[in-house]
CSV table of C-alpha atoms and ligand atoms in Angstrom, one decimal:
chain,number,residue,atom,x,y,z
A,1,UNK,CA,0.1,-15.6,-10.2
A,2,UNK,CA,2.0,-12.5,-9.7
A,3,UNK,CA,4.1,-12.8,-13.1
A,4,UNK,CA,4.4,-9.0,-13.5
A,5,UNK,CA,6.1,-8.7,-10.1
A,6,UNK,CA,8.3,-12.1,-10.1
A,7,UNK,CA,10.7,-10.9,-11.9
A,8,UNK,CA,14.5,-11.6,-10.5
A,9,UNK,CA,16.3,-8.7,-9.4
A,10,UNK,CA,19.1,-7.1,-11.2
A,11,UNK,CA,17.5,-8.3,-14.7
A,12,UNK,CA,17.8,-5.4,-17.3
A,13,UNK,CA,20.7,-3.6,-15.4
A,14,UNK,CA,23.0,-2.6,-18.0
A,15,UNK,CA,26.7,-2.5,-16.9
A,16,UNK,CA,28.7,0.4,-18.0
A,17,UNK,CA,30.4,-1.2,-20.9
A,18,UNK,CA,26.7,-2.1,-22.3
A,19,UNK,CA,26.2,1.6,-22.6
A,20,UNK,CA,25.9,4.1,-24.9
A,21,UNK,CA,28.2,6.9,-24.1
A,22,UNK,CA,25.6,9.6,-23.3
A,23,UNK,CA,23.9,6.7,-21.3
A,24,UNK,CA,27.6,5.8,-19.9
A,25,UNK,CA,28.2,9.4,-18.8
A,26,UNK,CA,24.8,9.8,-17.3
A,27,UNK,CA,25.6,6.7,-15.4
A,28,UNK,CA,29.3,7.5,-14.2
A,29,UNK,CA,28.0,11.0,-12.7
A,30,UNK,CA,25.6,9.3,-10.3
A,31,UNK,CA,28.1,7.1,-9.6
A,32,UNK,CA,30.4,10.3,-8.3
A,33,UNK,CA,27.2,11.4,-6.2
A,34,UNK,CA,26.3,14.3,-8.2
A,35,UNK,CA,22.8,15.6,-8.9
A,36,UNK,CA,20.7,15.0,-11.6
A,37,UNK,CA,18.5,18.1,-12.5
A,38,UNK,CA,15.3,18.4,-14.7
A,39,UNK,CA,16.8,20.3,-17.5
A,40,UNK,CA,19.6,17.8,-18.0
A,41,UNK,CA,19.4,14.7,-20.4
A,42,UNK,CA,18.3,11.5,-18.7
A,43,UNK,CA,17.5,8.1,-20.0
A,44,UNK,CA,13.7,7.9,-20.2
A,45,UNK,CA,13.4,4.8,-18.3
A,46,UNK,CA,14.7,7.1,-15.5
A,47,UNK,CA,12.4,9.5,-15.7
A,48,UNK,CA,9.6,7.3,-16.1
A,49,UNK,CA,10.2,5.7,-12.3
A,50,UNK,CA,10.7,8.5,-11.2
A,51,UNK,CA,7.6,9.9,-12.0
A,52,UNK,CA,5.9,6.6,-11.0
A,53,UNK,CA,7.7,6.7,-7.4
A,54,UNK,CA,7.2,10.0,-6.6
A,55,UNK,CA,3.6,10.9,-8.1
A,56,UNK,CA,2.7,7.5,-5.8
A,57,UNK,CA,4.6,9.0,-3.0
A,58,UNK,CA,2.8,11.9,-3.5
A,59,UNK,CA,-0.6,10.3,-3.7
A,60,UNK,CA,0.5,8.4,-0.7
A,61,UNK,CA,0.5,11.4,1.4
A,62,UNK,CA,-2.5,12.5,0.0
A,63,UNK,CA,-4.4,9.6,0.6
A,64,UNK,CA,-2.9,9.1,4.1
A,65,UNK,CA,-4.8,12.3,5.2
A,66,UNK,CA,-7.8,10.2,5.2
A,67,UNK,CA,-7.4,8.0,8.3
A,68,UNK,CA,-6.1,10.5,10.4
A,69,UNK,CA,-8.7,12.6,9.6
A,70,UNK,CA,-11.5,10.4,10.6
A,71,UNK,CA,-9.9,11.2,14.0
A,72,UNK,CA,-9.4,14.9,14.3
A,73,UNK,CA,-13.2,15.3,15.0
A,74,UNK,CA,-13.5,12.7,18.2
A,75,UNK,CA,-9.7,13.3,19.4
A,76,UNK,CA,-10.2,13.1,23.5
A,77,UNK,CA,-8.7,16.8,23.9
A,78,UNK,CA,-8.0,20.2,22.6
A,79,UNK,CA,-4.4,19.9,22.9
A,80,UNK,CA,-4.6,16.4,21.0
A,81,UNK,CA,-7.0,17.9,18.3
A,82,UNK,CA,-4.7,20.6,17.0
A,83,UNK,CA,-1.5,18.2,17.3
A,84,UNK,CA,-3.5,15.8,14.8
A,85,UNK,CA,-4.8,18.7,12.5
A,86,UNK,CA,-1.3,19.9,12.5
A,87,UNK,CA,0.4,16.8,11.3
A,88,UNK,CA,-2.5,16.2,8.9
A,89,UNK,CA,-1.9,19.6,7.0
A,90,UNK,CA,1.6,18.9,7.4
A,91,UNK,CA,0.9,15.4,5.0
A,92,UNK,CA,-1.3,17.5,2.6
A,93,UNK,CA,2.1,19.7,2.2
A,94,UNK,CA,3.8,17.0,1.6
A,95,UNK,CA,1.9,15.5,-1.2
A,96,UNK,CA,2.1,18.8,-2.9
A,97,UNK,CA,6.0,19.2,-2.3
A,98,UNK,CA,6.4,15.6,-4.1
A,99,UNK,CA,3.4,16.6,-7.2
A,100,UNK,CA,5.8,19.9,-7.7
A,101,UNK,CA,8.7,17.6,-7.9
A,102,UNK,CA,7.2,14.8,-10.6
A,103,UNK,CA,6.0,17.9,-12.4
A,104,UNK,CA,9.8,19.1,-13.2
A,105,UNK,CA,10.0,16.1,-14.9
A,106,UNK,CA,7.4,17.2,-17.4
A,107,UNK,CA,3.9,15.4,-16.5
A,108,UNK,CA,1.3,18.0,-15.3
A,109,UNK,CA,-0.9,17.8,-11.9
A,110,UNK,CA,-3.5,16.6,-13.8
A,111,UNK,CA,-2.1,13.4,-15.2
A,112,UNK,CA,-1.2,12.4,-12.0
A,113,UNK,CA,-4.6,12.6,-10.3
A,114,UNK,CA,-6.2,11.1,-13.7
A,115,UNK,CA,-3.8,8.0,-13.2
A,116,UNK,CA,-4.4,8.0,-9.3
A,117,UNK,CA,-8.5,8.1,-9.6
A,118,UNK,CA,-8.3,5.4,-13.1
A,119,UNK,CA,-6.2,3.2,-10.5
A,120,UNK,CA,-2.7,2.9,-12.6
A,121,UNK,CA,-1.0,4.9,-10.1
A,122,UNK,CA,-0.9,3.1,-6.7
A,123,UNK,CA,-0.7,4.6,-3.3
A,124,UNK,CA,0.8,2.5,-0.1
A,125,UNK,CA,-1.2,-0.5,0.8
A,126,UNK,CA,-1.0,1.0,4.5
A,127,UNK,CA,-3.9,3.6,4.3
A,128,UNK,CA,-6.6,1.2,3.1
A,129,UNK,CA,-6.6,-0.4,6.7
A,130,UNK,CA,-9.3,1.3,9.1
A,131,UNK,CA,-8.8,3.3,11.9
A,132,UNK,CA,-11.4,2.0,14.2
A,133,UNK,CA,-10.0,3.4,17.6
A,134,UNK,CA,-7.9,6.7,18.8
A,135,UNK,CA,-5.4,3.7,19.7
A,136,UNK,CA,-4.8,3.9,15.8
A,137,UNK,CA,-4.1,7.6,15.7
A,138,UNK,CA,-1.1,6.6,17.9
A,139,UNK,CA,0.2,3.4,16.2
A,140,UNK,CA,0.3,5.1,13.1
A,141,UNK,CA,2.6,7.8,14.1
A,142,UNK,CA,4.3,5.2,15.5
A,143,UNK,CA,4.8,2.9,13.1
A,144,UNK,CA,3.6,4.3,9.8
A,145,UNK,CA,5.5,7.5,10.0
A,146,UNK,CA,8.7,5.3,11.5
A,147,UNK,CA,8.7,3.0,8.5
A,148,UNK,CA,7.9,5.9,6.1
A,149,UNK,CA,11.2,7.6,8.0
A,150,UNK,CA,13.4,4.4,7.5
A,151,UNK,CA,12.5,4.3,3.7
A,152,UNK,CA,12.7,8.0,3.8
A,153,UNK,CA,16.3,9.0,4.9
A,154,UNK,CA,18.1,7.5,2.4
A,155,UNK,CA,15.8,9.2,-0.2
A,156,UNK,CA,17.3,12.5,0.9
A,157,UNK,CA,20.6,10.9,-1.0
A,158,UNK,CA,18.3,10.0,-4.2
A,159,UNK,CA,20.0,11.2,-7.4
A,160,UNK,CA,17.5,13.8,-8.6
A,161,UNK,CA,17.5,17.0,-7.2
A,162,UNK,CA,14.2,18.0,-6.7
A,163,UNK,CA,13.3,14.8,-5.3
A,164,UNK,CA,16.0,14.7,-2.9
A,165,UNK,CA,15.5,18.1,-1.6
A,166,UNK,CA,11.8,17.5,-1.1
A,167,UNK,CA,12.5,14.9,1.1
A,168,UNK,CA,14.6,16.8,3.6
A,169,UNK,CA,12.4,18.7,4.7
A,170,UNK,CA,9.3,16.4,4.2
A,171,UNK,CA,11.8,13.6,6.9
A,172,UNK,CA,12.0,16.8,9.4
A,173,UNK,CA,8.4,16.9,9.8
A,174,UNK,CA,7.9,13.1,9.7
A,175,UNK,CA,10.4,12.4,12.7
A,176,UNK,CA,8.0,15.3,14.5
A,177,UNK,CA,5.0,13.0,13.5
A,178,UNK,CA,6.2,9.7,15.0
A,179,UNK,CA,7.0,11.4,18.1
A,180,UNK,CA,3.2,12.4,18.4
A,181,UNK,CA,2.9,8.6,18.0
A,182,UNK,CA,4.9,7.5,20.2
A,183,UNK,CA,3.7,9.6,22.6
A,184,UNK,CA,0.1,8.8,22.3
A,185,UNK,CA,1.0,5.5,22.9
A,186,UNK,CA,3.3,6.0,26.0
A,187,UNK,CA,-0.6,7.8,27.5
A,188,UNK,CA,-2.8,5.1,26.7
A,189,UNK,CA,-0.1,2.2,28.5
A,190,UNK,CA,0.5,4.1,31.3
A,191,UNK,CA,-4.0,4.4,31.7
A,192,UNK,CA,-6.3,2.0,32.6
A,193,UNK,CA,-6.1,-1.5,32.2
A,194,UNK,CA,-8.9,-0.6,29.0
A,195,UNK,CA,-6.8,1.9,27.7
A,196,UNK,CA,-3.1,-0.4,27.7
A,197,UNK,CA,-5.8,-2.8,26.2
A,198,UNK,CA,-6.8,-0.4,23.5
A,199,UNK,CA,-2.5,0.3,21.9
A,200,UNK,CA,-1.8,-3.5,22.2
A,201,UNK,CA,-4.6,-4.2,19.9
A,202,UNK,CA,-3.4,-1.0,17.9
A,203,UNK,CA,0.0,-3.2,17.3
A,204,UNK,CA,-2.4,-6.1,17.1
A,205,UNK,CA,-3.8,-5.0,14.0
A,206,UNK,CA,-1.4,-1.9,12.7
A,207,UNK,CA,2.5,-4.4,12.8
A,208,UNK,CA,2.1,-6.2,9.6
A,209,UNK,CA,0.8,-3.7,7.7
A,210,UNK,CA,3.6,-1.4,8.4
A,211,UNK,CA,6.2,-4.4,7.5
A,212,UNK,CA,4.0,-4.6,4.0
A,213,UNK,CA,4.7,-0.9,3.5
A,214,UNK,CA,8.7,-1.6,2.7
A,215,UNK,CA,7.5,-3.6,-0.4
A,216,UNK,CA,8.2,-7.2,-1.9
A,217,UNK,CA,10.8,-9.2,-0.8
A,218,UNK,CA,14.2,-8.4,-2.8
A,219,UNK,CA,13.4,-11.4,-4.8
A,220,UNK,CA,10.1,-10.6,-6.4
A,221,UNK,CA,11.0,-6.4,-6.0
A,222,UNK,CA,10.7,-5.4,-9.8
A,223,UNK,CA,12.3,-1.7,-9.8
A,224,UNK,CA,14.3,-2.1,-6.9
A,225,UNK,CA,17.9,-3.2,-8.8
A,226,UNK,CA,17.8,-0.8,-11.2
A,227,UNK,CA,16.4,2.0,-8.7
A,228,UNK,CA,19.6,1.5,-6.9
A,229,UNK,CA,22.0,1.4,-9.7
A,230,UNK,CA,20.2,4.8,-10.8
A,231,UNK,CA,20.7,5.8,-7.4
A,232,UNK,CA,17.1,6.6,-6.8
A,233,UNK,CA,16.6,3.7,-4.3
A,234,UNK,CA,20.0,3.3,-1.7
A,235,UNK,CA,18.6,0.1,0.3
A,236,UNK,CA,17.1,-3.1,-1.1
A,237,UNK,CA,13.3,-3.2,0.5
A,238,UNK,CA,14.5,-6.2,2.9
A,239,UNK,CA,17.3,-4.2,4.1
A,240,UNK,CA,15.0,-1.3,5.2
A,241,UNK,CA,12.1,-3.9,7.0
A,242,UNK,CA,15.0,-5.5,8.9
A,243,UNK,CA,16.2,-2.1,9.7
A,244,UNK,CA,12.8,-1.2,10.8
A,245,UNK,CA,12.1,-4.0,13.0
A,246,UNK,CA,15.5,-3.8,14.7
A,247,UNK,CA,14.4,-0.4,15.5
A,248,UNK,CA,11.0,-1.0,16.5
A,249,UNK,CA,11.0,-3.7,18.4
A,250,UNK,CA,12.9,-2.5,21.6
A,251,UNK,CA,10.3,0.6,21.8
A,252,UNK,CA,7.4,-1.8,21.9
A,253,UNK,CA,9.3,-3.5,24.8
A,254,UNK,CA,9.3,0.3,26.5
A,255,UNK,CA,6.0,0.4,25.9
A,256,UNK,CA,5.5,-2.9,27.3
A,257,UNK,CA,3.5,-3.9,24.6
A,258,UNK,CA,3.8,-7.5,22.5
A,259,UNK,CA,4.9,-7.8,19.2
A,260,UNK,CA,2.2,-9.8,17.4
A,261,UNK,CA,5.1,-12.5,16.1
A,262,UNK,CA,5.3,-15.2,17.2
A,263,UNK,CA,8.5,-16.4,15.5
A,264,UNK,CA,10.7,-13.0,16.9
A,265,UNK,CA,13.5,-13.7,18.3
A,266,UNK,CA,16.2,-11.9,18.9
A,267,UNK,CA,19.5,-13.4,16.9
A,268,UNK,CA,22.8,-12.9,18.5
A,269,UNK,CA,25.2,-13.5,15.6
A,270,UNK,CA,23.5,-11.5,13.0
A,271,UNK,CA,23.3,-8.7,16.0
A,272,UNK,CA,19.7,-8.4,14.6
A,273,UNK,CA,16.2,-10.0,15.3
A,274,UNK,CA,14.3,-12.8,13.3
A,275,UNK,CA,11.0,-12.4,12.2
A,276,UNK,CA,8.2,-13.9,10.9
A,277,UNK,CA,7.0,-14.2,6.9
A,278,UNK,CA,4.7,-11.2,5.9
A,279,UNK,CA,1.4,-12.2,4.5
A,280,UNK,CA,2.3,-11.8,1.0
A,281,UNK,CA,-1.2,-12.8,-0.4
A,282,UNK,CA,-3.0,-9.8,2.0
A,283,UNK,CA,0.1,-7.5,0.1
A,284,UNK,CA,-1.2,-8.1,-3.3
A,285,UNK,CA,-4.8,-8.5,-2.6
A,286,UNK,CA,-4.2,-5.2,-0.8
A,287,UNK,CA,-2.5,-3.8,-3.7
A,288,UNK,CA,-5.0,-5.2,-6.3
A,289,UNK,CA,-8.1,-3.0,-4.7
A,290,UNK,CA,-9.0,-5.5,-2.1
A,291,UNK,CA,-8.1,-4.3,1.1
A,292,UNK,CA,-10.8,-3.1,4.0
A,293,UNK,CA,-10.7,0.7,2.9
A,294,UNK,CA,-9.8,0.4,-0.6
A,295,UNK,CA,-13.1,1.8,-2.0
A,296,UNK,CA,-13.8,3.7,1.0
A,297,UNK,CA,-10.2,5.9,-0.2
A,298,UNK,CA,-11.0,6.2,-3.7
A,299,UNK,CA,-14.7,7.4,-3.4
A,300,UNK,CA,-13.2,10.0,-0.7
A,301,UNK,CA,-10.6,10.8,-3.6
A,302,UNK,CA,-13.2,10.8,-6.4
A,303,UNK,CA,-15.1,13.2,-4.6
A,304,UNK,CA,-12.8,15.7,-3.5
A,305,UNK,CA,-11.6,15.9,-7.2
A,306,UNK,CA,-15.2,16.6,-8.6
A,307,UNK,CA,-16.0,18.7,-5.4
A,308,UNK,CA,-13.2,20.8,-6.8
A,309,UNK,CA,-14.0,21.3,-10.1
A,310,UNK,CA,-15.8,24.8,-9.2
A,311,UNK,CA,-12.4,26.0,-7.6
A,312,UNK,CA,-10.0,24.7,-10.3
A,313,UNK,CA,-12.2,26.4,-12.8
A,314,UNK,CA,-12.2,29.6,-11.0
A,315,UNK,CA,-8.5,29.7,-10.5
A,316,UNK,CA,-8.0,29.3,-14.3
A,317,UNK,CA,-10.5,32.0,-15.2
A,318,UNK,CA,-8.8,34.1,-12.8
A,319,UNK,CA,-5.3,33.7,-14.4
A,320,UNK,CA,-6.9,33.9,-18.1
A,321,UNK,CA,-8.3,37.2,-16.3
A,322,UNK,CA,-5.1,38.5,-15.0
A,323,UNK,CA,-3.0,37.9,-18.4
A,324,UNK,CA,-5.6,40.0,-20.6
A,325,UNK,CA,-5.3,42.7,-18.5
A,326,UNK,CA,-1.4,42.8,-18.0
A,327,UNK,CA,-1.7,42.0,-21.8
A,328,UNK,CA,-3.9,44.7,-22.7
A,329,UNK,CA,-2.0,47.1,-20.5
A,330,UNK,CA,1.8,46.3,-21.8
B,401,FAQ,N1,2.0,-0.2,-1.4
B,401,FAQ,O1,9.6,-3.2,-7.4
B,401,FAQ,P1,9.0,-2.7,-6.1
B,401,FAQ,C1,3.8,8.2,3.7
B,401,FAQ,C2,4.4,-1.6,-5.6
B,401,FAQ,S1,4.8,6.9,3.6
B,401,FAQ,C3,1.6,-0.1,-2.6
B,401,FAQ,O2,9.7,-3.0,-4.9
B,401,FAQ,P2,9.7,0.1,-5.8
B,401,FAQ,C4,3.9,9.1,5.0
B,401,FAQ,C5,5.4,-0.8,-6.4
B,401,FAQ,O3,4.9,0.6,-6.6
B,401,FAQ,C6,4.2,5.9,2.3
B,401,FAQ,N2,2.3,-0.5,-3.7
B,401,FAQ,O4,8.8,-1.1,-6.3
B,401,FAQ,C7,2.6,9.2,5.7
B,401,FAQ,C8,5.5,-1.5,-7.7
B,401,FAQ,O5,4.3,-1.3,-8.5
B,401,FAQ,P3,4.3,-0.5,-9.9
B,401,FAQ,C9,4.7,6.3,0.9
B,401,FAQ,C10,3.6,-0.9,-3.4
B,401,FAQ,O6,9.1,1.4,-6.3
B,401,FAQ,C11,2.5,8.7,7.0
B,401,FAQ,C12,5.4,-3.0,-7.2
B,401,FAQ,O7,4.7,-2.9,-6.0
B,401,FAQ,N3,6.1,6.2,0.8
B,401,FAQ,O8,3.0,8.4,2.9
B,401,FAQ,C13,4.1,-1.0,-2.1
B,401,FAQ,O9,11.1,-0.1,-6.2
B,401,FAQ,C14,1.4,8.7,7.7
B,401,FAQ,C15,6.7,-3.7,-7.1
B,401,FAQ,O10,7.5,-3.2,-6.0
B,401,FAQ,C16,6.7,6.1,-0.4
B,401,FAQ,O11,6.1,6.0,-1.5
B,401,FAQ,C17,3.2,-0.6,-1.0
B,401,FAQ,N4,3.6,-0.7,0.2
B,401,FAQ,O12,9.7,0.1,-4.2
B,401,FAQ,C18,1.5,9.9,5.2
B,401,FAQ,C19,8.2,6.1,-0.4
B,401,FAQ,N5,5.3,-1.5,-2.2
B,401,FAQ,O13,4.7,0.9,-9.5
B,401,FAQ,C20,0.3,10.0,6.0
B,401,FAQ,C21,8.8,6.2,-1.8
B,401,FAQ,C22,5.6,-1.8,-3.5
B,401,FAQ,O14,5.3,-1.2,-10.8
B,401,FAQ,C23,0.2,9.4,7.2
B,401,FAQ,N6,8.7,4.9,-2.5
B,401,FAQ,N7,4.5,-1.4,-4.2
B,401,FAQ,O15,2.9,-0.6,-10.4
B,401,FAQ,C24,9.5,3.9,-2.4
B,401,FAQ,O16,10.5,4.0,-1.6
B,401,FAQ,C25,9.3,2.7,-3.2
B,401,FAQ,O17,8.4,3.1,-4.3
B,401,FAQ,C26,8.7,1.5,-2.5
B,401,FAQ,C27,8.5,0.3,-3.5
B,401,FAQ,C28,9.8,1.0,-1.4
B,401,FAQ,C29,7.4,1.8,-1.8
């Protein structure tokens, strides 16, 4: 069904003798650690995932402003408002940080949107599930932001400069975020019975997504074995949802909240828990348009781009402006 993304891992990975030797050298300076730069040759098939991971990172935080925001209006204080508009803006910077890093790679702003609003680029399956209560506000700081910082970390390490300085900074803010999270939730359990009532079914509804948001399994992950050999990707997507869950799990127990799993168990040997299978068919539907928001966060998307239209053109007249008279003056 999904033939496109059943592919096995580690198919097409050249090894070093396969290689050509601009393609070997390429190859043996990543595998020192050092940097890749825009200027510098790179094999196009790198480029091109990069600039399909990081424009969808990009659109990712973009996109993710939208649930939030549907929140900062009815958030139940002052103090809570301006903690949520804060870590909104905060996404909206980082959506531009990641756009000014694809663009080094030589595909303009303006590509990117045009593949975002056509629907080739994707965006995470997470933001097209609804935020229906201000329980939701919490458990995504929570758990959204503290799967995006698991997958995040190691992409500090990633192999091309600009994207791996982006994301030190853009992990800074993010551990700030699920804090804000967690802390939302630690409120509402310690509240009314309504209120404890309220975060569980916040997990309830908020767990599986956040295990989708680490990808396919490592068997039908298409980019993943060459993303590592690259040195773009560091962990395998399995690797990271264990890692997350291992995590996770004992601050839900703080929280005194259930896990919604009912085959969790704790494994002593492995010195990590078992879990449940992820609903692979909600992934793909998910990722194939049909997830509860998915038109809902296009139209929102579609709009803001032709609401803009007005500005963009301004801005260009301006600079057109601007150059004829420093022109006219040199
Ligand atoms: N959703 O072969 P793989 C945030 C696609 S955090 C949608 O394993 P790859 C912060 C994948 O693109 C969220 N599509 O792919 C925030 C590929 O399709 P393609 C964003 C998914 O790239 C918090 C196909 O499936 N974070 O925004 C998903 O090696 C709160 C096959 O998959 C990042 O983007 C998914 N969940 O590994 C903001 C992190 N998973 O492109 C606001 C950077 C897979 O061939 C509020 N990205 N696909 O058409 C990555 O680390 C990787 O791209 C993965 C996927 C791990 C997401």
């Amino acid at each position: 069904m999904y033939a496109q993304m059943v592919k096995s891992t580690g198919e097409g990975v050249k090894s070093l003798e396969e290689m050509e030797p601009q393609e070997r050298a390429f190859q043996e300076r990543i595998n020192a650690d050092v940097k890749i730069e825009p200027k510098e040759w790179m094999p196009e098939g790198y480029r091109k995932t990069l600039i399909r991971q990081i424009s969808q990172h990009a659109h990712s935080e973009i996109v993710g402003q939208l649930p939030e925001g549907n929140w900062i209006t009815r958030a139940p204080t002052l103090e809570r408002k301006m903690i949520l508009l804060a870590k909104v803006q905060d996404e909206a910077g980082h959506g531009l940080y990641l756009y000014c890093a694809a663009e080094t790679l030589g595909v303009s702003r303006d590509e990117m949107t045009e593949q975002l609003l056509s629907g080739k680029a994707k965006y995470s399956s997470i933001f097209n599930y609804p935020t229906l209560t201000w329980a939701d506000i919490g458990a995504i700081g929570w758990l959204v932001d503290g799967a995006a910082i698991m997958n995040q970390v190691p992409l500090q390490r990633c192999s091309f400069g600009p994207y791996s300085r982006a994301m030190i900074r853009i992990c800074k803010e993010e551990s700030f975020h699920q804090r804000q999270g967690y802390d939302i939730m630690m409120k509402l359990v310690k509240g009314t019975p309504e209120q404890k009532e309220m975060a569980q079914d916040a997990l309830n509804r908020w767990w599986w997504p956040s295990l989708m948001m680490f990808g396919p399994s490592d068997t039908d992950s298409v980019h993943s074995a060459q993303s590592m050999a690259w040195g773009i990707k560091q962990n395998s997507n399995d690797e990271l949802r264990q890692k997350f869950v291992d995590q996770t799990v004992p601050q839900a127990e703080y929280l005194g909240l259930n896990v919604p799993d009912p085959d969790l168990k704790w494994n002593d040997e492995r010195k990590s828990y078992d879990f449940g299978e992820v609903d692979w068919n909600e992934f793909y539907e998910v990722l194939k348009g049909n997830g509860p928001c998915n038109a809902e966060r296009m139209a929102a998307r579609r709009k803001a781009w032709d609401d803009g239209a007005w500005f963009r053109e301004g801005l260009m007249a301006h600079a057109r402006k601007k150059e004829t008279r420093k022109m006219a003056a040199e």
